[in-house]
Tab-separated table of C-alpha atoms in Angstrom:
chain	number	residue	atom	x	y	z
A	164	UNK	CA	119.112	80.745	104.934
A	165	UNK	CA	115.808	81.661	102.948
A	166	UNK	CA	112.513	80.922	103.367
A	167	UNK	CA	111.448	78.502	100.015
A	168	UNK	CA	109.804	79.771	97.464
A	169	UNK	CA	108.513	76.207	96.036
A	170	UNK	CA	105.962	77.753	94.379
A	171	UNK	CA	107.912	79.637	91.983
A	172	UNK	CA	111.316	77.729	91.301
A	173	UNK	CA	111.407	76.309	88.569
A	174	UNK	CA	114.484	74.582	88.109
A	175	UNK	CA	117.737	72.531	89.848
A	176	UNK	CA	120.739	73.835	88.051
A	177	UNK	CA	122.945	71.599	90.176
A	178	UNK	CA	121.215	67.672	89.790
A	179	UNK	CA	118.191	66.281	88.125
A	180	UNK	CA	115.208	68.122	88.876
A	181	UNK	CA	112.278	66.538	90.576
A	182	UNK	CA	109.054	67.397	90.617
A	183	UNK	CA	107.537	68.542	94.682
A	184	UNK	CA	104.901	66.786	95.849
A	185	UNK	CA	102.489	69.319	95.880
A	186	UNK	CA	102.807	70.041	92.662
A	187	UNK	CA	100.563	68.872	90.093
A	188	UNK	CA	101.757	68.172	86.350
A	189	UNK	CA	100.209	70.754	84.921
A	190	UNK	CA	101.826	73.010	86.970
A	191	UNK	CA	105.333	71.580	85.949
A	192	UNK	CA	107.872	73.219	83.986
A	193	UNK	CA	110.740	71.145	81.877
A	194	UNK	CA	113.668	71.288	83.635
A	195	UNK	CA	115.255	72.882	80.711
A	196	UNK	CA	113.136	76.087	81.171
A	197	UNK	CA	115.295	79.220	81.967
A	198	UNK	CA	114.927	81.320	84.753
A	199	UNK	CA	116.481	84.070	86.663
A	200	UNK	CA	118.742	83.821	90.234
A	201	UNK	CA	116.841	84.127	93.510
A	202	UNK	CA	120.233	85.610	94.572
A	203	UNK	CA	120.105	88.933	92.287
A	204	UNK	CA	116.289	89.449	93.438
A	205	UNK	CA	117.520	90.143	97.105
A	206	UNK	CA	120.700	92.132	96.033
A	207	UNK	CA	117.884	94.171	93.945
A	208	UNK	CA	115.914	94.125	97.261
A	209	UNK	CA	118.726	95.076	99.329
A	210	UNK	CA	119.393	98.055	96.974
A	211	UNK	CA	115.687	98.919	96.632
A	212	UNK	CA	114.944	98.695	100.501
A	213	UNK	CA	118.428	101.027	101.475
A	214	UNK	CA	116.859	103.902	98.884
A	215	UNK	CA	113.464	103.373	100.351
A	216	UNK	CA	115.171	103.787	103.651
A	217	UNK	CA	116.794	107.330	102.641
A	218	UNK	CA	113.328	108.262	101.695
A	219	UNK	CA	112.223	107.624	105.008
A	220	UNK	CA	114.886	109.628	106.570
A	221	UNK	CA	114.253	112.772	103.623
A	222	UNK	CA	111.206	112.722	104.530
A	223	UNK	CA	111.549	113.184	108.300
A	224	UNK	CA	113.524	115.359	108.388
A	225	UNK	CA	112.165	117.763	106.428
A	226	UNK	CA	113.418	117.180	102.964
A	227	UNK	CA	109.920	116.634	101.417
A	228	UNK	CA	110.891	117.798	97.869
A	229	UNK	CA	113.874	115.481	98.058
A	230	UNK	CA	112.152	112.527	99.638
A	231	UNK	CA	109.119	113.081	96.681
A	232	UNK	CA	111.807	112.975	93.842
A	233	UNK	CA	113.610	109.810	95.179
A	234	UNK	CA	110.135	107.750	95.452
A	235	UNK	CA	109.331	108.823	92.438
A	236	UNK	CA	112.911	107.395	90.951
A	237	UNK	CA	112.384	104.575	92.766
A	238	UNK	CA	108.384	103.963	91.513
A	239	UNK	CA	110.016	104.035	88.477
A	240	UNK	CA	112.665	101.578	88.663
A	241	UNK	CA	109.758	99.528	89.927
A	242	UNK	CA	107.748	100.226	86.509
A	243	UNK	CA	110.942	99.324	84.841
A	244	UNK	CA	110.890	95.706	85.989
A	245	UNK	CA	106.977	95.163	86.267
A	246	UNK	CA	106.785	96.356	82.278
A	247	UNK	CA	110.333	94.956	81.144
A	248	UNK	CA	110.678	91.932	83.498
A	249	UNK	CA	113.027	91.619	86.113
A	250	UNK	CA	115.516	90.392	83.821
A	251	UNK	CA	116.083	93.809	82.098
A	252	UNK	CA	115.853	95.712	85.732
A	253	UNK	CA	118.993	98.157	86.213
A	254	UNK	CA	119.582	96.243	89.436
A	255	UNK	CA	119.401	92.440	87.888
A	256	UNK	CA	122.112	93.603	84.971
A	257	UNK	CA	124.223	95.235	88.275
A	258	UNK	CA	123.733	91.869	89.513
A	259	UNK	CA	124.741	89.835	86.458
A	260	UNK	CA	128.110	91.850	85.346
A	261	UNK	CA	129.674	92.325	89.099
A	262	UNK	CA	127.787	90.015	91.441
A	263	UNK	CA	126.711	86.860	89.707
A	264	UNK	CA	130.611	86.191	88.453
A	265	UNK	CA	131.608	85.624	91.898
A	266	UNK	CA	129.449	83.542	92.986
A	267	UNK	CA	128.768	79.711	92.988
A	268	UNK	CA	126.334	78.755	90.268
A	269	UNK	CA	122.587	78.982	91.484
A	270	UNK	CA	121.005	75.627	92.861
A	271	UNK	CA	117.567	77.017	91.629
A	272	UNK	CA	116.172	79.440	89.451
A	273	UNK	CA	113.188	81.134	90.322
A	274	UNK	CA	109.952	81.464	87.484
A	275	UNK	CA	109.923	85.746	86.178
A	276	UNK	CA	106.479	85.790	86.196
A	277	UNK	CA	105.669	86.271	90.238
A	278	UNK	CA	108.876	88.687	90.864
A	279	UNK	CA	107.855	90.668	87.677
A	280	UNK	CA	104.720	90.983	89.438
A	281	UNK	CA	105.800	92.176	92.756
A	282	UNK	CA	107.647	94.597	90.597
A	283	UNK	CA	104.208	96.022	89.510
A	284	UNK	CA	102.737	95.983	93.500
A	285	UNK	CA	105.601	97.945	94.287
A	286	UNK	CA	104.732	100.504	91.346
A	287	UNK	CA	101.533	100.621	92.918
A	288	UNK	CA	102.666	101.236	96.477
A	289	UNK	CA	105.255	103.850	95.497
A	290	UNK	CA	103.281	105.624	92.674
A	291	UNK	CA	100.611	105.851	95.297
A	292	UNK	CA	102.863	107.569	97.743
A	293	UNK	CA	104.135	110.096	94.745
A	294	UNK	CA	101.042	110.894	93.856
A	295	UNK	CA	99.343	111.681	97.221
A	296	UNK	CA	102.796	113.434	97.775
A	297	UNK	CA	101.979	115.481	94.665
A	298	UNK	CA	98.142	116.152	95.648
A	299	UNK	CA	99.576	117.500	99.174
A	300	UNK	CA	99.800	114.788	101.415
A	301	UNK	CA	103.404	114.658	102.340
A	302	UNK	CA	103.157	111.841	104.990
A	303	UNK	CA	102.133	109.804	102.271
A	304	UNK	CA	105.693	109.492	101.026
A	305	UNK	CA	107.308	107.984	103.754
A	306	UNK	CA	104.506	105.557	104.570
A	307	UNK	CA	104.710	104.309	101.125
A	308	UNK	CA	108.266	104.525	101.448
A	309	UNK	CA	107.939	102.489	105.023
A	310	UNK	CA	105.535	100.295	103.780
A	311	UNK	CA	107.859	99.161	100.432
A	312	UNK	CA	110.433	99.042	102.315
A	313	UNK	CA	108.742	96.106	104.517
A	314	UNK	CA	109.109	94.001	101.446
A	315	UNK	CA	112.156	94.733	100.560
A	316	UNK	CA	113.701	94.105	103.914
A	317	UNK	CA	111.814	90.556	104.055
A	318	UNK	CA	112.871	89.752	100.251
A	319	UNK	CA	116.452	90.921	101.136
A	320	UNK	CA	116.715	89.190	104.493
A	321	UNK	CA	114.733	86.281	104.719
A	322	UNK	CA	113.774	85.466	100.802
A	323	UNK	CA	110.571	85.757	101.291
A	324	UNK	CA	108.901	87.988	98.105
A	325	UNK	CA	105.583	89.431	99.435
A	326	UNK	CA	104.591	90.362	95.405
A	327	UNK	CA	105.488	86.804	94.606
A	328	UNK	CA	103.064	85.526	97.281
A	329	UNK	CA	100.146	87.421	96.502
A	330	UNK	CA	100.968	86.574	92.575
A	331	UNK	CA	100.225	83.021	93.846
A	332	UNK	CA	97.567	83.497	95.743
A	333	UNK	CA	95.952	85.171	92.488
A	334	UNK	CA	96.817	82.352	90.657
A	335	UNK	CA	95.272	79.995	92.858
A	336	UNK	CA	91.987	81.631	93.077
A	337	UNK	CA	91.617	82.429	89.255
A	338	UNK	CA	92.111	85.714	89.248
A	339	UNK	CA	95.421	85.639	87.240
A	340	UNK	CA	95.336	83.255	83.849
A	341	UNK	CA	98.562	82.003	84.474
A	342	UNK	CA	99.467	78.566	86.086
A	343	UNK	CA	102.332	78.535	87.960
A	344	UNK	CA	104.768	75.444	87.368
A	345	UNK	CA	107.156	73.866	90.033
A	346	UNK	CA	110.344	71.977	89.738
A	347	UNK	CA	112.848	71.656	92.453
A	348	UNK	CA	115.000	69.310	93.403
A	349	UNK	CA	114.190	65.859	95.883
């Protein structure tokens, strides 16, 4: 079971959507708006979080030049879905040709905008880590690697996006220009 992300779905695919109670209309979307499954997000996660993982482990053991290239793969991957959108990730097209087929149709769909987002926090977190790696500091790479991979195990696991959270808490306080519109199901 997942921890609800309310303040991103944006759509019942199953019955007529609703809106929640805490949201407000402006922050509504149509139910006809399109969106992307929460389901291929933490198959992405569970990918992202293994190779962050074997970073850890490169790293440790004394494959530093190894461990450096594979964050820096990875940091890319993330820059691919913070400047493409999750949608055209590597991991969300995996997703939609081999996983998605097989599965029960999605009973929500989740709004791009805050997981596109956590795409870019993780670009930060890993291109930090590859830099500092770069510059010398080679226990930078697996706490970047450790600290990314936090997320992804929680996304994976539990649902719960830690990108998508601070995206809304950026919203909320003004920071961001975008509102961010709810519609779930009653």
């Amino acid at each position: 079971m997942s921890t609800p992300r309310s303040d991103h779905r944006i759509g019942d695919t199953s019955a007529a959507a609703e809106p929640t109670s805490h949201a407000t209309a402006s922050d509504r979307l149509p139910a006809t708006q399109s969106g992307i499954d929460p389901r291929g997000l933490r198959f992405s996660a569970a990918i992202t979080g293994v190779l962050l993982l074997v970073v850890v482990y490169l790293a440790l053991v004394g494959a530093a030049t190894a461990a450096l290239v594979l964050l820096a793969a990875i940091a890319a991957l993330f820059a691919w879905g913070a400047f493409a959108g999750v949608s055209a990730h590597p991991y969300g097209l995996l997703f939609r040709k081999l996983v998605r087929p097989r599965l029960a149709p999605p009973t929500e769909l989740e709004a791009p905008a805050p997981p596109t987002f956590a795409q870019g926090v993780g670009l930060v977190v890993t291109g930090l880590g590859v830099l500092l790696g770069l510059l010398g500091l080679p226990l930078a790479v697996p706490i970047a690697a450790a600290t990314a991979f936090v997320a992804a195990f929680l996304n994976s696991v539990f649902g719960y996006c830690l990108g998508c959270q601070i995206y809304l808490l950026l919203v909320r306080a003004g920071v961001l220009g975008r509102t961010v519109r709810t519609v779930t199901s009653a």
